[in-house]
Amino acid sequence: MKKLVIGIVVAVALAVGGVLIARSPAVAGAIAAAAEWARGAGAIGVIGFVVVYVIATLVLLPVSVLTIAAGFTYGLGWGIALVIPTAIVSASLAFFVGRTLARRAIERRFGGDRRFKAIDAAVEKRGAFVVALLRLSPVFPFVALNYVLSITKVKARTYVAASALGMLPATILYVYLGSLASTAAEAARGGSGTSGTRLALLVAGLVATAVVVVVIAKLARRELSRTGAASSERS
């Protein structure tokens, strides 16, 4: 329960802090200009985002910042529509690379890890269920998990389907955060139709979404402990 409360407090702090930063005229002008440039680039901007996202995933760079950027640039609906398929393709490519070209290197890195052995055993018993739980609960970082799962016994189609389902909550949260920052920046620049009331409602929506994601992650972690996949997480 203590960790759950801490997670919720952090989510609220990030939401409020992001809005306050984005409402600074100088910051708002800079990030709004960057977003306008990306939107103006049209298909080239979208392709560029996809390429950068795929590369970041393959080289183990955090992609949460890119997900937030998609929300800021394209809004909640289009941001989710862009990030979800991009994330699925990126995770699938990393899985393929891990299962073929980089398999030996990954086995050397993770093969002796106690957490990996527990995950491998759990995946063999309940593949899709455990993969989805791992995506929901950060036992391993998102991008590293692509490679970790590539050397388990999970089938490729099971991995793709379960990963797509498991990454939804966090993706929606990050895109929402980006779209909220965009709204705050627009308000700071004097944009029409962005009232304080609407901004407050959007922040409340973000906090509610964050709470749901934190609760889901907590439940997923608990379920992973039951399956044995998180049994060695602290060792």
Tab-separated table of C-alpha atoms in Angstrom:
chain	number	residue	atom	x	y	z
A	1	MET	CA	0.000	0.000	0.000
A	2	LYS	CA	2.866	2.370	0.823
A	3	LYS	CA	4.369	1.917	-2.658
A	4	LEU	CA	0.950	2.478	-4.217
A	5	VAL	CA	0.530	5.782	-2.366
A	6	ILE	CA	4.039	6.862	-3.371
A	7	GLY	CA	3.298	6.032	-7.000
A	8	ILE	CA	0.104	8.077	-6.945
A	9	VAL	CA	1.864	11.034	-5.295
A	10	VAL	CA	4.610	10.920	-7.929
A	11	ALA	CA	2.013	10.804	-10.706
A	12	VAL	CA	0.224	13.850	-9.307
A	13	ALA	CA	3.511	15.721	-8.877
A	14	LEU	CA	4.545	14.975	-12.464
A	15	ALA	CA	1.197	16.130	-13.795
A	16	VAL	CA	1.196	19.393	-11.860
A	17	GLY	CA	4.899	20.023	-12.494
A	18	GLY	CA	4.542	19.385	-16.211
A	19	VAL	CA	1.672	21.832	-16.479
A	20	LEU	CA	3.517	24.526	-14.520
A	21	ILE	CA	6.616	24.175	-16.697
A	22	ALA	CA	4.636	24.167	-19.911
A	23	ARG	CA	2.775	27.307	-18.829
A	24	SER	CA	6.037	29.268	-18.677
A	25	PRO	CA	5.928	31.613	-21.710
A	26	ALA	CA	9.532	30.889	-22.719
A	27	VAL	CA	9.196	27.130	-22.408
A	28	ALA	CA	5.766	27.148	-24.006
A	29	GLY	CA	7.033	29.070	-27.012
A	30	ALA	CA	9.958	26.717	-27.593
A	31	ILE	CA	8.080	23.447	-27.297
A	32	ALA	CA	5.091	24.745	-29.231
A	33	ALA	CA	7.382	25.801	-32.069
A	34	ALA	CA	8.958	22.338	-32.146
A	35	ALA	CA	5.542	20.684	-32.231
A	36	GLU	CA	4.316	22.990	-34.983
A	37	TRP	CA	7.384	22.156	-37.059
A	38	ALA	CA	6.775	18.415	-36.641
A	39	ARG	CA	3.105	18.757	-37.530
A	40	GLY	CA	3.979	20.890	-40.533
A	41	ALA	CA	6.387	18.227	-41.768
A	42	GLY	CA	3.424	15.929	-42.396
A	43	ALA	CA	4.304	12.399	-43.469
A	44	ILE	CA	8.026	13.112	-43.195
A	45	GLY	CA	7.588	14.033	-39.543
A	46	VAL	CA	5.648	10.837	-38.851
A	47	ILE	CA	8.204	8.680	-40.665
A	48	GLY	CA	11.002	10.408	-38.784
A	49	PHE	CA	9.279	9.686	-35.477
A	50	VAL	CA	8.842	6.010	-36.364
A	51	VAL	CA	12.479	5.635	-37.421
A	52	VAL	CA	13.800	7.314	-34.262
A	53	TYR	CA	11.471	5.222	-32.072
A	54	VAL	CA	12.573	1.967	-33.697
A	55	ILE	CA	16.260	2.836	-33.389
A	56	ALA	CA	15.837	3.899	-29.753
A	57	THR	CA	14.143	0.586	-28.974
A	58	LEU	CA	16.829	-1.480	-30.675
A	59	VAL	CA	19.696	0.297	-28.879
A	60	LEU	CA	17.936	0.186	-25.484
A	61	LEU	CA	17.213	3.894	-25.114
A	62	PRO	CA	14.128	4.898	-23.092
A	63	VAL	CA	11.189	5.550	-25.414
A	64	SER	CA	8.861	7.126	-22.852
A	65	VAL	CA	10.125	10.584	-23.812
A	66	LEU	CA	9.243	9.894	-27.450
A	67	THR	CA	5.791	8.712	-26.414
A	68	ILE	CA	5.229	11.937	-24.489
A	69	ALA	CA	6.490	13.900	-27.485
A	70	ALA	CA	3.945	12.165	-29.719
A	71	GLY	CA	1.149	13.227	-27.395
A	72	PHE	CA	2.417	16.783	-27.340
A	73	THR	CA	2.775	16.991	-31.099
A	74	TYR	CA	-0.250	15.082	-32.353
A	75	GLY	CA	-2.660	15.123	-29.416
A	76	LEU	CA	-4.174	12.254	-27.468
A	77	GLY	CA	-6.054	10.391	-30.214
A	78	TRP	CA	-3.544	10.667	-33.037
A	79	GLY	CA	-0.653	10.261	-30.599
A	80	ILE	CA	-1.994	6.908	-29.408
A	81	ALA	CA	-2.744	5.881	-33.000
A	82	LEU	CA	0.881	6.624	-33.905
A	83	VAL	CA	2.675	5.222	-30.873
A	84	ILE	CA	0.847	1.900	-30.427
A	85	PRO	CA	1.667	0.402	-33.865
A	86	THR	CA	5.148	1.936	-33.750
A	87	ALA	CA	5.810	0.376	-30.350
A	88	ILE	CA	4.505	-3.003	-31.515
A	89	VAL	CA	6.702	-2.953	-34.626
A	90	SER	CA	9.725	-1.833	-32.584
A	91	ALA	CA	9.206	-4.510	-29.941
A	92	SER	CA	8.744	-7.149	-32.651
A	93	LEU	CA	11.942	-6.127	-34.432
A	94	ALA	CA	13.902	-6.214	-31.176
A	95	PHE	CA	12.425	-9.645	-30.428
A	96	PHE	CA	13.476	-10.900	-33.866
A	97	VAL	CA	17.000	-9.501	-33.474
A	98	GLY	CA	17.264	-11.021	-30.018
A	99	ARG	CA	16.077	-14.418	-31.192
A	100	THR	CA	18.461	-14.495	-34.179
A	101	LEU	CA	21.410	-12.121	-34.575
A	102	ALA	CA	21.989	-11.200	-30.930
A	103	ARG	CA	20.853	-14.380	-29.211
A	104	ARG	CA	24.255	-15.463	-27.912
A	105	ALA	CA	25.063	-12.018	-26.542
A	106	ILE	CA	21.704	-11.802	-24.773
A	107	GLU	CA	22.056	-15.292	-23.320
A	108	ARG	CA	25.465	-14.315	-21.940
A	109	ARG	CA	23.989	-11.168	-20.416
A	110	PHE	CA	20.746	-12.514	-18.964
A	111	GLY	CA	20.999	-16.309	-19.084
A	112	GLY	CA	22.409	-16.621	-15.571
A	113	ASP	CA	20.168	-13.952	-14.051
A	114	ARG	CA	17.796	-15.305	-11.392
A	115	ARG	CA	14.997	-13.053	-12.546
A	116	PHE	CA	15.369	-14.335	-16.091
A	117	LYS	CA	15.245	-17.958	-14.970
A	118	ALA	CA	12.054	-17.272	-13.030
A	119	ILE	CA	10.534	-15.429	-15.997
A	120	ASP	CA	11.528	-18.175	-18.422
A	121	ALA	CA	9.877	-20.832	-16.266
A	122	ALA	CA	6.706	-18.760	-15.851
A	123	VAL	CA	6.504	-17.954	-19.568
A	124	GLU	CA	6.808	-21.646	-20.434
A	125	LYS	CA	3.766	-22.401	-18.262
A	126	ARG	CA	1.538	-19.390	-19.009
A	127	GLY	CA	3.059	-17.563	-21.978
A	128	ALA	CA	0.642	-14.801	-23.006
A	129	PHE	CA	-0.558	-14.132	-19.464
A	130	VAL	CA	2.950	-13.686	-18.070
A	131	VAL	CA	4.164	-11.585	-21.017
A	132	ALA	CA	1.216	-9.211	-20.574
A	133	LEU	CA	1.882	-8.970	-16.833
A	134	LEU	CA	5.553	-8.229	-17.447
A	135	ARG	CA	4.565	-5.357	-19.734
A	136	LEU	CA	2.233	-4.000	-17.074
A	137	SER	CA	4.700	-4.357	-14.205
A	138	PRO	CA	8.256	-3.006	-14.641
A	139	VAL	CA	10.189	-6.060	-13.435
A	140	PHE	CA	12.425	-5.331	-16.432
A	141	PRO	CA	12.623	-2.014	-18.320
A	142	PHE	CA	10.346	-1.937	-21.381
A	143	VAL	CA	13.066	-1.964	-24.046
A	144	ALA	CA	15.243	-4.530	-22.263
A	145	LEU	CA	12.238	-6.818	-21.896
A	146	ASN	CA	12.057	-7.173	-25.689
A	147	TYR	CA	15.435	-8.878	-25.697
A	148	VAL	CA	14.882	-10.807	-22.464
A	149	LEU	CA	11.701	-12.391	-23.810
A	150	SER	CA	13.358	-13.203	-27.130
A	151	ILE	CA	15.422	-15.949	-25.494
A	152	THR	CA	12.495	-17.501	-23.632
A	153	LYS	CA	10.261	-20.210	-25.060
A	154	VAL	CA	7.391	-17.845	-25.862
A	155	LYS	CA	6.057	-18.021	-29.428
A	156	ALA	CA	6.492	-14.906	-31.562
A	157	ARG	CA	2.768	-14.388	-32.185
A	158	THR	CA	2.019	-14.808	-28.474
A	159	TYR	CA	4.728	-12.294	-27.622
A	160	VAL	CA	3.386	-9.699	-30.074
A	161	ALA	CA	-0.256	-10.025	-29.009
A	162	ALA	CA	0.448	-10.030	-25.268
A	163	SER	CA	2.935	-7.162	-25.559
A	164	ALA	CA	0.437	-5.050	-27.500
A	165	LEU	CA	-2.145	-5.542	-24.763
A	166	GLY	CA	0.261	-5.004	-21.885
A	167	MET	CA	1.789	-1.780	-23.189
A	168	LEU	CA	-1.568	-0.001	-23.617
A	169	PRO	CA	-2.015	1.545	-20.125
A	170	ALA	CA	1.437	3.135	-19.866
A	171	THR	CA	1.322	4.299	-23.493
A	172	ILE	CA	-2.008	6.028	-22.969
A	173	LEU	CA	-0.670	7.677	-19.799
A	174	TYR	CA	2.469	9.042	-21.484
A	175	VAL	CA	0.587	10.272	-24.544
A	176	TYR	CA	-1.984	11.896	-22.267
A	177	LEU	CA	0.828	13.650	-20.394
A	178	GLY	CA	2.220	14.998	-23.657
A	179	SER	CA	-1.163	16.214	-24.871
A	180	LEU	CA	-1.763	17.940	-21.539
A	181	ALA	CA	1.574	19.735	-21.802
A	182	SER	CA	0.564	20.883	-25.280
A	183	THR	CA	-2.717	22.256	-23.947
A	184	ALA	CA	-0.901	24.047	-21.127
A	185	ALA	CA	1.595	25.540	-23.571
A	186	GLU	CA	-1.240	26.745	-25.790
A	187	ALA	CA	-2.901	28.361	-22.782
A	188	ALA	CA	0.355	30.103	-21.836
A	189	ARG	CA	0.582	31.537	-25.336
A	190	GLY	CA	-2.953	32.874	-25.085
A	191	GLY	CA	-4.543	30.231	-27.306
A	192	SER	CA	-8.284	30.416	-27.688
A	193	GLY	CA	-10.556	27.810	-26.146
A	194	THR	CA	-8.093	26.791	-23.425
A	195	SER	CA	-9.675	27.918	-20.172
A	196	GLY	CA	-8.386	27.286	-16.689
A	197	THR	CA	-11.386	25.047	-16.043
A	198	ARG	CA	-10.639	22.871	-19.070
A	199	LEU	CA	-6.988	22.636	-18.058
A	200	ALA	CA	-7.984	21.606	-14.537
A	201	LEU	CA	-10.269	18.912	-15.947
A	202	LEU	CA	-7.463	17.612	-18.158
A	203	VAL	CA	-5.084	17.473	-15.188
A	204	ALA	CA	-7.728	15.608	-13.190
A	205	GLY	CA	-8.101	13.171	-16.081
A	206	LEU	CA	-4.347	12.639	-16.219
A	207	VAL	CA	-4.148	12.014	-12.483
A	208	ALA	CA	-7.024	9.532	-12.704
A	209	THR	CA	-5.293	7.749	-15.590
A	210	ALA	CA	-2.018	7.665	-13.666
A	211	VAL	CA	-3.741	6.202	-10.613
A	212	VAL	CA	-5.306	3.467	-12.753
A	213	VAL	CA	-1.926	2.631	-14.326
A	214	VAL	CA	-0.215	2.501	-10.921
A	215	VAL	CA	-2.935	0.240	-9.517
A	216	ILE	CA	-2.738	-2.054	-12.568
A	217	ALA	CA	1.053	-2.244	-12.212
A	218	LYS	CA	0.695	-3.094	-8.534
A	219	LEU	CA	-1.808	-5.861	-9.263
A	220	ALA	CA	0.372	-7.180	-12.095
A	221	ARG	CA	3.419	-7.298	-9.837
A	222	ARG	CA	1.440	-9.224	-7.228
A	223	GLU	CA	0.215	-11.698	-9.838
A	224	LEU	CA	3.756	-12.116	-11.171
A	225	SER	CA	4.884	-13.054	-7.679
A	226	ARG	CA	2.237	-15.770	-7.640
A	227	THR	CA	3.395	-17.162	-10.980
A	228	GLY	CA	7.020	-17.060	-9.840
A	229	ALA	CA	8.179	-14.596	-12.515
A	230	ALA	CA	9.043	-11.941	-9.926
A	231	SER	CA	10.238	-14.298	-7.218
A	232	SER	CA	13.881	-13.253	-7.585
A	233	GLU	CA	13.324	-9.598	-8.292
A	234	ARG	CA	15.048	-8.411	-5.121
A	235	SER	CA	17.903	-10.891	-5.020
